Coordinates of C-alpha atoms and ligand atoms in Angstrom, one line a residue:
M1 CA -0.3 0.3 -0.1
T2 CA 0.8 3.6 -0.4
D3 CA 1.4 6.5 1.9
P4 CA -1.7 8.7 1.3
Q5 CA 0.7 11.7 2.0
G6 CA 1.6 13.2 -0.7
P7 CA -0.5 16.1 -3.0
D8 CA -1.8 13.1 -4.9
Y9 CA -3.9 12.7 -2.2
G10 CA -7.5 14.9 -2.3
F11 CA -8.1 17.3 0.9
D12 CA -10.5 14.7 2.8
T13 CA -8.4 11.9 3.3
L14 CA -5.0 14.4 3.7
Q15 CA -7.1 16.0 6.9
I16 CA -6.8 12.2 8.2
H17 CA -3.9 10.4 7.0
A18 CA -1.4 13.7 6.6
G19 CA 1.8 13.6 8.8
A20 CA 0.7 10.3 10.5
R21 CA 1.9 6.4 9.8
P22 CA 1.4 3.5 11.2
D23 CA 3.0 3.5 15.4
P24 CA 6.8 2.3 14.2
A25 CA 7.6 0.7 18.0
T26 CA 3.6 -1.1 18.3
G27 CA 1.4 -0.6 15.2
A28 CA -0.9 1.9 17.1
R29 CA -3.1 2.9 14.0
Q30 CA -3.9 6.3 16.1
T31 CA -1.1 8.7 16.4
P32 CA 0.3 8.8 20.5
I33 CA 0.6 10.7 22.6
Y34 CA 4.3 11.3 23.0
Q35 CA 4.1 12.1 27.0
T36 CA 7.8 12.6 27.3
T37 CA 10.0 15.4 27.3
A38 CA 13.2 14.0 26.1
Y39 CA 14.8 11.6 23.7
V40 CA 17.5 8.6 24.9
F41 CA 20.4 9.2 21.7
R42 CA 21.7 5.9 20.4
D43 CA 25.4 7.0 21.6
A44 CA 27.4 10.5 22.1
D45 CA 27.3 10.4 18.4
H46 CA 24.1 10.9 17.2
A47 CA 24.2 13.3 19.9
A48 CA 26.0 15.0 18.2
A49 CA 24.8 14.9 15.4
L50 CA 20.8 16.2 16.8
F51 CA 22.5 19.1 18.1
N52 CA 24.3 19.7 14.8
L53 CA 21.2 20.1 13.3
Q54 CA 23.0 17.2 10.7
E55 CA 20.7 15.1 11.4
V56 CA 16.5 14.9 12.2
G57 CA 15.0 13.2 15.2
F58 CA 14.0 14.3 18.6
I59 CA 16.3 15.7 21.8
Y60 CA 14.0 17.5 24.0
S61 CA 10.0 18.6 24.0
R62 CA 10.8 21.8 23.9
L63 CA 12.0 21.4 20.3
T64 CA 10.3 18.7 18.6
N65 CA 8.0 15.9 19.7
P66 CA 6.4 13.2 17.9
T67 CA 3.0 13.2 19.0
V68 CA 3.8 17.5 17.7
A69 CA 5.4 16.6 14.7
V70 CA 2.2 14.8 12.9
L71 CA 0.4 18.1 13.4
Q72 CA 3.1 19.7 11.9
E73 CA 3.5 17.4 8.9
R74 CA -0.9 17.6 8.5
I75 CA -1.0 21.5 8.4
A76 CA 1.9 22.1 6.2
T77 CA 0.2 19.4 4.2
L78 CA -3.7 20.8 3.9
E79 CA -2.2 24.5 3.1
G80 CA 0.2 23.3 0.7
G81 CA 3.8 24.4 2.8
V82 CA 7.0 22.9 2.9
G83 CA 6.8 22.6 6.8
A84 CA 5.6 24.3 9.6
V85 CA 6.0 24.8 13.5
C86 CA 2.8 24.3 16.3
C87 CA 3.0 26.7 19.6
S88 CA 1.0 26.9 22.7
S89 CA -1.0 29.6 20.8
G90 CA -2.2 31.7 18.0
H91 CA -0.8 34.8 20.0
A92 CA 2.9 32.8 20.1
A93 CA 2.9 31.7 16.4
Q94 CA 2.3 35.3 15.2
I95 CA 5.4 36.3 17.2
M96 CA 7.6 33.2 15.9
A97 CA 6.7 33.9 12.2
L98 CA 7.8 37.1 12.8
F99 CA 11.0 36.7 15.4
P100 CA 12.9 36.0 12.2
L101 CA 12.3 39.0 9.8
M102 CA 12.6 41.6 12.7
S103 CA 14.7 43.7 14.8
P104 CA 14.6 46.6 16.4
G105 CA 14.0 49.4 14.7
K106 CA 12.0 46.9 11.4
N107 CA 7.9 47.9 11.5
I108 CA 5.5 45.4 9.4
V109 CA 2.6 46.7 7.5
A110 CA -0.9 45.5 8.7
S111 CA -4.5 45.3 7.9
T112 CA -6.7 47.4 10.2
R113 CA -9.3 44.7 9.9
L114 CA -7.7 42.1 12.0
Y115 CA -8.5 39.6 15.6
G116 CA -8.8 42.8 18.6
G117 CA -5.6 40.4 20.2
T118 CA -3.5 40.8 17.6
V119 CA -4.3 44.8 17.1
T120 CA -3.6 44.9 20.8
Q121 CA -0.5 42.7 20.2
F122 CA 1.2 44.7 17.0
S123 CA 0.0 48.3 18.7
H124 CA 1.5 47.9 21.8
T125 CA 3.4 44.4 22.8
I126 CA 5.6 43.9 20.0
K127 CA 7.1 47.9 20.9
R128 CA 8.4 46.3 23.8
F129 CA 10.6 44.5 21.5
G130 CA 11.3 47.4 19.1
W131 CA 9.2 46.4 16.2
E132 CA 6.4 49.2 14.7
C133 CA 3.2 48.7 13.1
T134 CA 1.1 50.0 10.5
F135 CA -1.7 50.1 10.6
V136 CA -4.0 50.6 6.8
D137 CA -6.7 49.6 5.6
F138 CA -5.9 46.8 2.6
D139 CA -8.7 47.5 0.5
D140 CA -6.5 51.2 -0.3
L141 CA -3.8 48.8 -2.6
D142 CA -2.2 52.8 -2.2
A143 CA -2.1 53.2 0.8
V144 CA -0.7 49.6 1.0
K145 CA 1.8 50.0 -0.7
A146 CA 2.5 53.7 0.8
A147 CA 2.5 52.5 3.9
I148 CA 5.7 49.4 3.2
N149 CA 9.4 51.8 3.4
D150 CA 13.4 50.4 3.9
D151 CA 12.4 49.2 7.0
T152 CA 9.5 46.4 6.9
R153 CA 9.9 43.4 7.1
A154 CA 6.1 41.6 6.6
V155 CA 3.0 42.4 5.5
F156 CA 0.3 41.0 7.9
C157 CA -3.8 40.5 7.5
E158 CA -6.3 37.4 8.1
A159 CA -7.4 35.9 4.4
I160 CA -11.1 36.0 6.0
A161 CA -10.7 38.9 9.3
N162 CA -12.7 38.7 11.9
P163 CA -15.1 39.7 13.1
G164 CA -16.9 41.1 10.1
G165 CA -16.5 38.5 7.5
Y166 CA -14.5 41.5 5.2
I167 CA -12.7 39.4 2.7
T168 CA -8.8 39.9 1.8
D169 CA -7.8 40.4 -2.1
L170 CA -4.6 38.1 -1.0
D171 CA -3.5 38.7 -4.7
A172 CA -3.4 42.3 -5.2
I173 CA -1.7 42.0 -1.3
S174 CA 1.2 39.6 -2.5
K175 CA 1.6 41.2 -5.5
I176 CA 2.7 44.3 -3.4
S177 CA 4.5 42.8 -1.1
D178 CA 6.2 41.2 -4.0
A179 CA 7.1 44.1 -5.6
A180 CA 8.9 44.9 -2.3
G181 CA 10.8 42.1 -1.8
V182 CA 9.1 41.3 1.8
P183 CA 7.4 38.5 3.0
L184 CA 3.7 38.4 2.9
I185 CA 1.6 36.8 6.6
V186 CA -1.7 35.2 6.4
D187 CA -3.7 34.7 9.4
N188 CA -6.3 31.4 7.4
T189 CA -7.9 30.9 11.3
S190 CA -10.8 31.9 10.3
A191 CA -11.0 30.4 6.6
T192 CA -9.0 27.1 7.8
P193 CA -7.2 25.7 5.2
Y194 CA -10.2 23.7 3.7
L195 CA -11.5 27.3 2.9
C196 CA -9.3 29.2 1.6
R197 CA -5.5 28.4 0.2
P198 CA -3.0 31.7 0.8
I199 CA 0.2 30.2 -0.1
E200 CA -1.7 29.8 -3.5
H201 CA -2.5 33.7 -3.8
G202 CA 1.6 33.9 -2.8
A203 CA 1.3 34.4 1.2
T204 CA 5.0 33.4 2.1
L205 CA 3.7 32.4 5.6
V206 CA 0.2 31.2 6.8
V207 CA -0.3 31.3 10.6
H208 CA -3.2 30.0 12.8
S209 CA -4.9 30.1 15.9
T210 CA -5.6 26.4 15.9
T211 CA -7.7 26.5 19.1
K212 CA -10.6 27.3 16.5
Y213 CA -11.9 25.6 13.6
L214 CA -8.6 22.9 13.6
T215 CA -8.8 21.4 16.6
G216 CA -13.2 22.8 16.2
N217 CA -14.3 22.1 19.8
G218 CA -12.9 24.4 22.0
T219 CA -10.4 21.6 24.1
V220 CA -7.1 23.2 23.5
T221 CA -5.6 26.7 22.6
G222 CA -2.1 25.9 19.8
G223 CA -1.3 28.2 17.4
C224 CA 1.0 27.2 14.2
V225 CA 3.6 28.8 11.7
V226 CA 3.3 27.4 7.9
D227 CA 6.6 28.0 5.8
S228 CA 5.5 28.0 1.7
G229 CA 9.5 28.1 0.6
K230 CA 9.0 29.9 -1.7
F231 CA 10.6 32.7 -0.5
D232 CA 14.4 33.7 -0.9
W233 CA 16.1 34.9 2.2
S234 CA 19.0 35.4 0.2
A235 CA 18.1 37.8 -2.5
N236 CA 19.0 41.1 -0.2
D237 CA 20.2 42.1 3.3
K238 CA 16.5 42.6 4.8
F239 CA 16.3 38.9 6.3
P240 CA 20.3 38.5 7.8
S241 CA 18.6 35.8 10.8
L242 CA 18.2 33.6 7.5
S243 CA 20.8 34.6 5.3
E244 CA 23.9 34.9 7.6
P245 CA 25.7 33.3 9.9
E246 CA 24.2 33.4 13.0
P247 CA 26.0 33.5 16.0
A248 CA 22.9 31.4 18.0
Y249 CA 24.0 28.1 16.6
H250 CA 28.2 28.7 16.1
G251 CA 27.3 31.0 12.5
L252 CA 25.2 28.2 10.9
K253 CA 23.3 29.7 7.7
F254 CA 20.3 28.5 7.3
H255 CA 18.6 29.3 3.6
E256 CA 22.4 28.1 2.5
T257 CA 22.0 25.0 4.8
F258 CA 18.2 23.8 4.7
G259 CA 17.5 25.7 1.6
P260 CA 13.4 26.0 1.5
L261 CA 13.2 24.6 4.4
A262 CA 14.9 27.3 6.3
F263 CA 12.3 29.7 8.0
T264 CA 11.1 26.1 9.7
F265 CA 14.2 24.9 10.9
H266 CA 15.2 28.4 12.1
G267 CA 11.5 28.2 13.4
I268 CA 12.8 25.2 15.8
A269 CA 16.7 25.4 16.8
I270 CA 16.4 29.1 17.5
G271 CA 12.6 30.2 17.3
L272 CA 10.9 27.6 19.6
R273 CA 14.6 26.4 21.5
D274 CA 14.8 30.1 22.9
L275 CA 11.8 31.7 22.9
G276 CA 10.0 28.2 24.2
M277 CA 6.1 29.1 23.3
T278 CA 5.8 25.2 22.5
M279 CA 2.5 23.1 22.0
N280 CA 2.2 20.0 23.8
P281 CA 1.1 16.6 23.4
Q282 CA -1.9 16.7 24.7
A283 CA -3.0 19.9 22.7
A284 CA -1.4 18.3 19.1
H285 CA -3.5 15.2 20.1
Y286 CA -7.1 16.9 20.5
T287 CA -6.5 18.9 17.6
L288 CA -4.9 16.2 15.6
M289 CA -9.0 14.8 17.0
G290 CA -10.1 17.9 15.3
T291 CA -8.2 17.9 11.6
E292 CA -9.7 14.1 10.6
T293 CA -13.0 15.7 10.2
L294 CA -11.7 19.7 9.1
S295 CA -13.9 19.4 6.0
L296 CA -17.1 17.8 7.1
R297 CA -17.2 20.1 9.9
M298 CA -16.0 23.1 7.2
E299 CA -18.9 22.4 5.3
R300 CA -21.7 22.6 7.8
H301 CA -20.1 25.5 9.7
V302 CA -20.9 27.3 6.6
E303 CA -24.1 25.7 5.2
N304 CA -26.2 26.8 8.6
A305 CA -24.5 29.9 8.7
E306 CA -25.3 30.8 5.0
T307 CA -29.0 29.6 6.7
V308 CA -29.0 31.9 10.0
A309 CA -28.0 34.9 7.6
Q310 CA -29.7 34.8 5.1
W311 CA -32.7 34.5 8.2
L312 CA -31.5 37.4 10.3
E313 CA -30.8 39.5 6.6
K314 CA -35.1 38.8 6.3
D315 CA -35.4 39.7 9.8
P316 CA -37.0 43.8 10.7
R317 CA -35.4 43.5 13.8
V318 CA -32.4 43.3 12.8
D319 CA -30.8 46.2 11.4
Y320 CA -27.8 44.3 9.2
V321 CA -25.8 41.7 8.8
T322 CA -22.0 41.4 7.6
Y323 CA -21.8 38.1 6.2
A324 CA -19.7 38.0 2.9
G325 CA -21.7 35.2 2.2
L326 CA -25.1 37.4 2.1
K327 CA -25.2 38.6 -2.5
S328 CA -25.4 42.0 -0.4
S329 CA -22.0 41.6 1.2
P330 CA -19.5 43.8 -0.7
Y331 CA -17.7 41.3 -0.2
N332 CA -19.3 38.4 -1.6
K333 CA -18.0 38.1 -5.1
R334 CA -14.2 37.6 -3.2
V335 CA -15.4 34.1 -1.8
K336 CA -15.4 32.6 -5.2
K337 CA -11.5 33.7 -5.9
I338 CA -10.0 33.9 -2.2
C339 CA -12.5 31.1 -0.9
P340 CA -15.0 29.1 -3.1
K341 CA -15.9 26.6 -0.4
G342 CA -17.8 29.3 0.9
A343 CA -17.2 32.8 3.1
G344 CA -17.0 30.8 7.0
G345 CA -18.7 30.7 9.7
L346 CA -18.4 34.0 11.6
F347 CA -20.6 37.8 11.0
T348 CA -21.3 40.4 12.7
F349 CA -25.4 41.5 13.2
A350 CA -27.0 44.9 14.1
I351 CA -30.5 44.5 16.8
K352 CA -32.5 47.3 16.4
G353 CA -32.3 49.1 20.2
G354 CA -28.5 49.1 20.2
Y355 CA -26.9 48.4 23.3
E356 CA -29.5 47.6 25.9
A357 CA -31.6 44.4 23.1
C358 CA -28.1 43.1 22.1
V359 CA -27.5 43.4 25.9
K360 CA -31.0 41.8 26.8
F361 CA -30.8 39.2 23.5
V362 CA -27.2 37.6 24.3
N363 CA -28.5 36.9 28.3
A364 CA -31.6 35.5 26.7
L365 CA -30.0 32.7 24.4
E366 CA -30.2 29.3 25.3
I367 CA -28.7 27.4 22.1
F368 CA -25.9 29.5 21.7
S369 CA -23.0 30.3 25.1
H370 CA -22.3 33.6 25.3
V371 CA -17.8 33.3 25.1
A372 CA -14.6 35.1 24.2
N373 CA -14.1 32.6 21.9
L374 CA -15.3 31.0 18.0
G375 CA -15.0 27.8 15.4
D376 CA -16.2 25.8 18.2
T377 CA -19.2 22.6 16.4
R378 CA -21.4 24.2 19.7
S379 CA -22.9 28.1 18.4
L380 CA -21.0 30.8 20.1
V381 CA -21.7 34.8 21.0
I382 CA -20.3 38.1 22.0
H383 CA -21.8 41.5 22.4
S384 CA -17.7 42.8 21.8
A385 CA -19.1 46.3 23.2
S386 CA -19.2 44.9 26.3
T387 CA -17.2 42.7 26.3
T388 CA -13.9 42.3 24.8
H389 CA -14.1 46.0 23.0
R390 CA -15.5 47.6 26.1
Q391 CA -12.0 49.7 26.9
L392 CA -12.2 51.1 23.1
S393 CA -13.6 54.4 22.8
A394 CA -17.2 54.9 20.8
E395 CA -15.6 55.8 17.6
Q396 CA -12.7 52.8 17.8
Q397 CA -16.1 50.5 18.2
E398 CA -16.8 51.8 15.4
A399 CA -14.9 51.3 13.3
A400 CA -13.3 47.7 14.4
G401 CA -16.7 46.8 13.3
A402 CA -18.3 46.3 17.0
G403 CA -20.4 49.3 17.7
P404 CA -22.9 48.9 20.6
G405 CA -25.9 47.2 18.5
V406 CA -23.4 45.1 17.2
V407 CA -23.4 41.6 18.2
R408 CA -21.2 38.9 16.6
I409 CA -22.0 35.0 16.3
S410 CA -19.8 31.7 14.9
I411 CA -22.3 29.5 14.2
G412 CA -21.9 26.0 15.0
T413 CA -23.1 22.4 13.6
E414 CA -26.0 22.0 15.4
N415 CA -29.7 21.6 13.2
A416 CA -29.9 25.2 12.1
D417 CA -33.6 25.2 12.6
D418 CA -32.8 25.0 15.8
L419 CA -29.9 28.0 15.5
I420 CA -33.1 30.2 14.6
A421 CA -35.3 29.4 16.6
D422 CA -33.1 30.0 19.3
L423 CA -32.3 33.8 17.6
D424 CA -35.8 34.2 17.4
Q425 CA -37.3 33.9 20.8
A426 CA -34.0 35.9 22.2
L427 CA -34.6 38.6 19.3
S428 CA -38.5 38.6 20.6
K429 CA -37.2 39.6 24.6
A430 CA -35.1 41.7 23.2
A431 CA -37.3 43.8 21.2
S432 CA -39.3 44.0 24.6
Ligands
PLP1 C1 -8.2 33.3 18.4 C2 -7.4 33.9 17.7 C3 -6.1 34.6 17.1 C4 -5.4 34.3 18.6 O1 -5.7 32.7 18.5 P1 -5.1 32.2 20.4 O2 -5.1 31.0 20.1 O3 -6.0 32.8 21.0 O4 -3.7 33.1 21.1 C5 -5.1 34.7 16.3 N1 -5.7 35.7 14.6 C6 -7.6 35.2 15.2 C7 -8.3 35.9 13.7 C8 -7.7 34.3 15.9 O5 -9.5 34.1 16.4

């Protein structure tokens, strides 16, 4: 039997098989949870070869672990990348993606439409490293071009941006980043590789919060950085961590030594070794379970989101619905090009009656859980203005698509009729 790993196999096959082989020691068909910190060296020469990166193997689980390695190979395959590094959370993955590219005084150019936590990470926390971020409207291509300068080391956006269902024209953006000689990093959390494959649209790196749809049931936090293997890190002198001798690894030149796998090897040998944002094997196990059903879940998330969004749009108690899967959305025309299997399961809508009505609505829901999460099999809701965006000014809330009258929902895989009945009764209570 051939090993069902390669690109000749379909997505539904690869989401189950990529990276996983029967356990060589026991034949176990499901990937074992290698709950171990360290691995015995065959002898001193073997240990030296591993530490010199002359032989690939396992040393210590801060760097590599067999369970986590299966997940890395699986996500890399599903995204069409050459390698991947898993981390402890989506936010850790973002730092791990930027770390080899950045140094004090350098900047990233990022979309204004990002996950709220990413806006905070990029506008405040990365400054402690001496990094800067310029936020621009990624629909304004001239503004993106103008924001890139000699110190820019990455362009960053989401494929389908949380929460407003905004879809980025990745082809247009990657043309700009290519012309500037800087990598494009795409957060593909909301879309997942089933709905969108950013590397096919020119992304250099893809980052994930595996906490969300990839795991799919709200059990563990995790993240991942996938490398396309397509960026020439030695084309100019902008990326010395990858092209120049690395003093933290006895002068090794990562790009020269590892070619298209340079970024992945650097992520493990320097990133995980020194930053320690490692995914644990238990988390990798849960996420591996999740990836096995990814396409099935995403199909239902999309089908339910379309049904619910269409119902909400017709309801007189609702002001507007921002779902790119609706014909009325300005981003509907990008669905076919960027995410042809659907616009995902996440959107916002505005309830007539503003802040008070939203609070009553969220309190009245029975199936939907009021949580700060998304991408669960369970339907979830959050009223951003009274929770995640509470600290923002009214103008900032509006700009973020999180005004007082807006709620965000993450549509689960339950029966659409039950979801609509729940929304219906809660909207009635909100109006009373
Ligand atoms: C949740 C999320 C993150 C952050 O991921 P964590 O796993 O919570 O650290 C980043 N980007 C997007 C789009 C997200 O939804």
